[in-house]
Amino acid sequence: MYRQLTGVPQLLHGGPSIPEIARSGQLDALIALEAIGTRLRFSRNQEIYAQGEGGGSWYKVISGTVRLSKLRSDGRRNIAEFCFSGDGFGLDKADERSFSAEAVEDVTVMRYPSAATERLIEENLAVARLLRDMALKCLAAAQRRLMILGRMTATERVVSFLLELSARNDDAKHAELPMCRCDIGDYLGITIETVCRVLSDLRRRGVIEVSPHSITLLDRFALEAIGED
């Protein structure tokens, strides 16, 4: 059993501990997935797979950040999602990839063959539940983005994004920003100039402190009020 667990921390990186996973009934699923997975590393801005490329596998982020983007016919880029440690991507069963996947920073991922995963799903209920939870998480992220793009002002979009990033940290007052301002704009549907203007305005109001790759939330309550306006 201990030999079986040696690779599991790769799958758990950034997530719950092994005892927590064991209590949730997912340890068997992680061990089974580890057996069919391949560990891969990508450098900053390196392509993991291209839009329109054939499928056949899905991925889980072990460390770093991945962006999923689509290039429109007019040359504009839309970023659909940022995937962080513990997130799965490429889970759709389409014959062609709907989005490109690229490393925002140096990343490590696990790649799983879809066919082997399908067989595991049929044989192992824990694997089926784990993949279902990942798919539901992706759906929830897509719904949040639709709400951001459909109803929020530029300031509300940036604030909601910062709050979401900070919620991923143990320190809720800190938001890591591994992506550039242009990436943030393409994700939120606003220009890079607007992103910079909103961040500068929030800094002047004393609610955030801005660093090149991180934001400190000085007044979370004020930010939450702005995000809910």
CSV table of C-alpha atoms in Angstrom, one decimal:
chain,number,residue,atom,x,y,z
A,1,MET,CA,0.0,0.0,0.0
A,2,TYR,CA,2.8,2.5,0.9
A,3,ARG,CA,4.4,1.9,-2.5
A,4,GLN,CA,1.0,2.7,-4.1
A,5,LEU,CA,0.9,6.0,-2.3
A,6,THR,CA,4.3,7.3,-3.4
A,7,GLY,CA,2.9,9.1,-6.5
A,8,VAL,CA,-0.3,10.3,-5.0
A,9,PRO,CA,1.1,13.6,-3.6
A,10,GLN,CA,1.5,14.7,-7.2
A,11,LEU,CA,-2.2,14.5,-7.6
A,12,LEU,CA,-2.9,16.1,-4.3
A,13,HIS,CA,-0.5,19.1,-4.7
A,14,GLY,CA,-2.4,22.2,-3.6
A,15,GLY,CA,-5.4,20.1,-2.4
A,16,PRO,CA,-6.5,18.2,0.6
A,17,SER,CA,-4.2,15.9,2.6
A,18,ILE,CA,-4.1,12.1,2.1
A,19,PRO,CA,-6.1,11.5,5.3
A,20,GLU,CA,-8.8,13.9,4.2
A,21,ILE,CA,-8.9,12.3,0.8
A,22,ALA,CA,-9.0,8.8,2.4
A,23,ARG,CA,-12.0,9.9,4.5
A,24,SER,CA,-13.8,11.2,1.4
A,25,GLY,CA,-13.4,7.8,-0.3
A,26,GLN,CA,-11.3,9.2,-3.2
A,27,LEU,CA,-7.9,7.6,-2.4
A,28,ASP,CA,-8.6,4.5,-4.5
A,29,ALA,CA,-9.5,6.8,-7.4
A,30,LEU,CA,-6.2,8.8,-7.1
A,31,ILE,CA,-4.2,5.6,-7.0
A,32,ALA,CA,-5.9,4.3,-10.1
A,33,LEU,CA,-5.5,7.5,-12.0
A,34,GLU,CA,-1.8,7.7,-11.0
A,35,ALA,CA,-1.3,4.4,-12.7
A,36,ILE,CA,-2.4,5.6,-16.1
A,37,GLY,CA,-1.1,9.2,-15.9
A,38,THR,CA,2.1,10.8,-17.3
A,39,ARG,CA,3.8,13.7,-15.5
A,40,LEU,CA,4.7,16.5,-17.9
A,41,ARG,CA,6.5,19.9,-17.5
A,42,PHE,CA,5.9,23.0,-19.6
A,43,SER,CA,7.8,26.3,-19.6
A,44,ARG,CA,6.2,29.8,-19.4
A,45,ASN,CA,4.0,30.5,-22.5
A,46,GLN,CA,4.6,27.0,-23.9
A,47,GLU,CA,1.7,25.4,-25.6
A,48,ILE,CA,0.2,22.3,-24.0
A,49,TYR,CA,-2.3,21.6,-26.8
A,50,ALA,CA,-3.7,23.7,-29.6
A,51,GLN,CA,-7.2,24.8,-30.5
A,52,GLY,CA,-8.6,22.4,-33.1
A,53,GLU,CA,-6.1,19.7,-32.1
A,54,GLY,CA,-7.5,16.2,-31.6
A,55,GLY,CA,-8.4,15.2,-28.1
A,56,GLY,CA,-7.7,11.8,-26.6
A,57,SER,CA,-6.5,12.9,-23.2
A,58,TRP,CA,-7.3,15.2,-20.3
A,59,TYR,CA,-5.0,17.0,-17.8
A,60,LYS,CA,-4.7,18.0,-14.1
A,61,VAL,CA,-2.6,20.8,-12.9
A,62,ILE,CA,-0.1,19.8,-10.3
A,63,SER,CA,1.7,23.1,-9.9
A,64,GLY,CA,1.6,26.5,-11.7
A,65,THR,CA,-1.2,28.0,-13.8
A,66,VAL,CA,-2.6,27.2,-17.2
A,67,ARG,CA,-4.8,29.4,-19.4
A,68,LEU,CA,-7.5,28.1,-21.8
A,69,SER,CA,-8.0,30.4,-24.7
A,70,LYS,CA,-9.7,30.7,-28.1
A,71,LEU,CA,-8.5,32.8,-31.0
A,72,ARG,CA,-11.4,34.4,-32.8
A,73,SER,CA,-11.6,34.9,-36.6
A,74,ASP,CA,-10.9,38.6,-36.2
A,75,GLY,CA,-7.6,37.9,-34.4
A,76,ARG,CA,-8.9,38.7,-30.9
A,77,ARG,CA,-8.2,36.3,-28.1
A,78,ASN,CA,-10.7,35.2,-25.4
A,79,ILE,CA,-9.4,33.5,-22.3
A,80,ALA,CA,-12.1,31.0,-21.0
A,81,GLU,CA,-10.4,30.0,-17.8
A,82,PHE,CA,-7.3,29.9,-15.7
A,83,CYS,CA,-6.6,26.5,-14.2
A,84,PHE,CA,-4.6,26.3,-11.0
A,85,SER,CA,-3.2,23.5,-8.9
A,86,GLY,CA,-5.7,20.7,-8.5
A,87,ASP,CA,-7.9,21.8,-11.5
A,88,GLY,CA,-8.6,19.5,-14.4
A,89,PHE,CA,-8.9,20.6,-18.0
A,90,GLY,CA,-9.5,19.1,-21.4
A,91,LEU,CA,-12.3,17.0,-20.0
A,92,ASP,CA,-14.7,17.5,-22.9
A,93,LYS,CA,-15.2,14.6,-25.3
A,94,ALA,CA,-15.2,16.7,-28.5
A,95,ASP,CA,-13.2,15.3,-31.4
A,96,GLU,CA,-11.3,18.7,-31.6
A,97,ARG,CA,-10.1,20.9,-28.8
A,98,SER,CA,-12.3,23.9,-28.3
A,99,PHE,CA,-9.5,25.9,-26.7
A,100,SER,CA,-5.8,26.1,-26.7
A,101,ALA,CA,-4.0,25.3,-23.4
A,102,GLU,CA,-0.8,27.2,-22.5
A,103,ALA,CA,1.4,27.5,-19.5
A,104,VAL,CA,1.1,31.0,-17.8
A,105,GLU,CA,4.2,30.2,-15.8
A,106,ASP,CA,6.3,27.1,-15.4
A,107,VAL,CA,3.8,24.3,-14.8
A,108,THR,CA,3.7,20.6,-14.0
A,109,VAL,CA,0.6,18.6,-15.2
A,110,MET,CA,-0.5,15.0,-15.2
A,111,ARG,CA,-1.9,13.8,-18.6
A,112,TYR,CA,-4.4,11.0,-18.6
A,113,PRO,CA,-5.5,9.0,-21.7
A,114,SER,CA,-9.3,9.4,-22.2
A,115,ALA,CA,-9.8,5.7,-23.3
A,116,ALA,CA,-8.0,4.4,-20.2
A,117,THR,CA,-10.0,6.8,-18.1
A,118,GLU,CA,-13.3,5.6,-19.6
A,119,ARG,CA,-12.3,2.1,-18.6
A,120,LEU,CA,-11.5,3.1,-15.1
A,121,ILE,CA,-14.9,4.9,-14.8
A,122,GLU,CA,-16.7,1.7,-15.7
A,123,GLU,CA,-14.6,-0.3,-13.2
A,124,ASN,CA,-14.2,2.1,-10.3
A,125,LEU,CA,-17.1,4.2,-8.9
A,126,ALA,CA,-14.6,6.4,-7.0
A,127,VAL,CA,-13.0,7.4,-10.3
A,128,ALA,CA,-16.4,8.2,-11.8
A,129,ARG,CA,-17.2,10.4,-8.8
A,130,LEU,CA,-13.9,12.2,-8.9
A,131,LEU,CA,-14.3,13.0,-12.6
A,132,ARG,CA,-17.9,14.1,-12.1
A,133,ASP,CA,-16.7,16.5,-9.4
A,134,MET,CA,-14.1,17.9,-11.7
A,135,ALA,CA,-16.6,18.4,-14.5
A,136,LEU,CA,-19.0,20.1,-12.1
A,137,LYS,CA,-16.2,22.4,-11.0
A,138,CYS,CA,-15.5,23.4,-14.6
A,139,LEU,CA,-19.2,24.0,-15.2
A,140,ALA,CA,-19.4,26.3,-12.1
A,141,ALA,CA,-16.4,28.3,-13.3
A,142,ALA,CA,-18.1,28.7,-16.7
A,143,GLN,CA,-21.2,30.0,-15.1
A,144,ARG,CA,-19.3,32.5,-12.9
A,145,ARG,CA,-17.6,33.8,-16.0
A,146,LEU,CA,-20.9,34.3,-17.8
A,147,MET,CA,-22.2,36.3,-14.9
A,148,ILE,CA,-19.1,38.4,-14.9
A,149,LEU,CA,-19.2,39.2,-18.6
A,150,GLY,CA,-23.0,39.7,-18.7
A,151,ARG,CA,-23.9,41.9,-15.7
A,152,MET,CA,-20.8,43.5,-14.1
A,153,THR,CA,-19.0,46.7,-14.7
A,154,ALA,CA,-15.3,46.8,-15.4
A,155,THR,CA,-14.5,47.6,-11.7
A,156,GLU,CA,-16.8,44.8,-10.5
A,157,ARG,CA,-15.2,42.3,-12.9
A,158,VAL,CA,-11.7,43.1,-11.6
A,159,VAL,CA,-12.7,43.0,-8.0
A,160,SER,CA,-14.6,39.7,-8.4
A,161,PHE,CA,-11.5,38.3,-10.0
A,162,LEU,CA,-9.2,39.4,-7.2
A,163,LEU,CA,-11.6,38.0,-4.6
A,164,GLU,CA,-11.8,34.7,-6.4
A,165,LEU,CA,-8.0,34.4,-6.6
A,166,SER,CA,-7.6,35.3,-2.9
A,167,ALA,CA,-10.1,32.6,-1.9
A,168,ARG,CA,-7.6,30.0,-3.3
A,169,ASN,CA,-5.0,31.0,-0.7
A,170,ASP,CA,-4.7,30.2,2.9
A,171,ASP,CA,-4.1,34.0,3.4
A,172,ALA,CA,-7.4,35.5,2.2
A,173,LYS,CA,-5.8,38.9,2.1
A,174,HIS,CA,-3.4,37.9,-0.7
A,175,ALA,CA,-4.0,37.2,-4.4
A,176,GLU,CA,-1.3,35.7,-6.6
A,177,LEU,CA,-1.2,37.1,-10.1
A,178,PRO,CA,1.0,34.8,-12.2
A,179,MET,CA,-0.8,36.0,-15.4
A,180,CYS,CA,0.0,39.4,-17.1
A,181,ARG,CA,-2.5,42.3,-17.2
A,182,CYS,CA,-3.3,41.5,-20.8
A,183,ASP,CA,-4.3,38.0,-19.8
A,184,ILE,CA,-6.6,39.4,-17.1
A,185,GLY,CA,-8.2,41.7,-19.7
A,186,ASP,CA,-8.8,38.9,-22.2
A,187,TYR,CA,-10.4,36.8,-19.4
A,188,LEU,CA,-12.6,39.6,-18.1
A,189,GLY,CA,-13.5,41.0,-21.5
A,190,ILE,CA,-11.9,44.4,-21.0
A,191,THR,CA,-8.8,46.1,-22.3
A,192,ILE,CA,-5.4,46.0,-20.6
A,193,GLU,CA,-5.7,49.8,-20.2
A,194,THR,CA,-8.9,49.3,-18.3
A,195,VAL,CA,-7.4,46.6,-16.1
A,196,CYS,CA,-4.5,48.9,-15.2
A,197,ARG,CA,-6.9,51.9,-14.6
A,198,VAL,CA,-9.1,49.9,-12.2
A,199,LEU,CA,-6.2,48.5,-10.3
A,200,SER,CA,-4.7,52.0,-9.9
A,201,ASP,CA,-8.1,53.4,-8.8
A,202,LEU,CA,-8.5,50.7,-6.2
A,203,ARG,CA,-4.9,51.4,-5.0
A,204,ARG,CA,-5.7,55.1,-4.7
A,205,ARG,CA,-8.8,54.3,-2.7
A,206,GLY,CA,-6.6,52.3,-0.2
A,207,VAL,CA,-8.3,49.0,-0.6
A,208,ILE,CA,-5.5,47.1,-2.3
A,209,GLU,CA,-1.7,47.2,-2.6
A,210,VAL,CA,-0.3,46.3,-6.0
A,211,SER,CA,2.8,44.3,-6.8
A,212,PRO,CA,3.9,43.0,-10.3
A,213,HIS,CA,2.7,39.5,-9.6
A,214,SER,CA,0.4,39.8,-6.5
A,215,ILE,CA,-2.2,41.9,-4.9
A,216,THR,CA,-2.7,42.5,-1.2
A,217,LEU,CA,-6.3,43.0,-0.2
A,218,LEU,CA,-6.1,45.8,2.5
A,219,ASP,CA,-9.9,46.1,2.9
A,220,ARG,CA,-11.7,42.9,1.9
A,221,PHE,CA,-15.1,44.2,3.2
A,222,ALA,CA,-14.9,47.2,1.0
A,223,LEU,CA,-13.9,45.1,-2.0
A,224,GLU,CA,-16.8,42.7,-1.4
A,225,ALA,CA,-19.1,45.7,-1.3
A,226,ILE,CA,-17.8,46.9,-4.6
A,227,GLY,CA,-18.1,43.5,-6.2
A,228,GLU,CA,-21.7,43.2,-5.1
A,229,ASP,CA,-22.8,46.6,-6.4
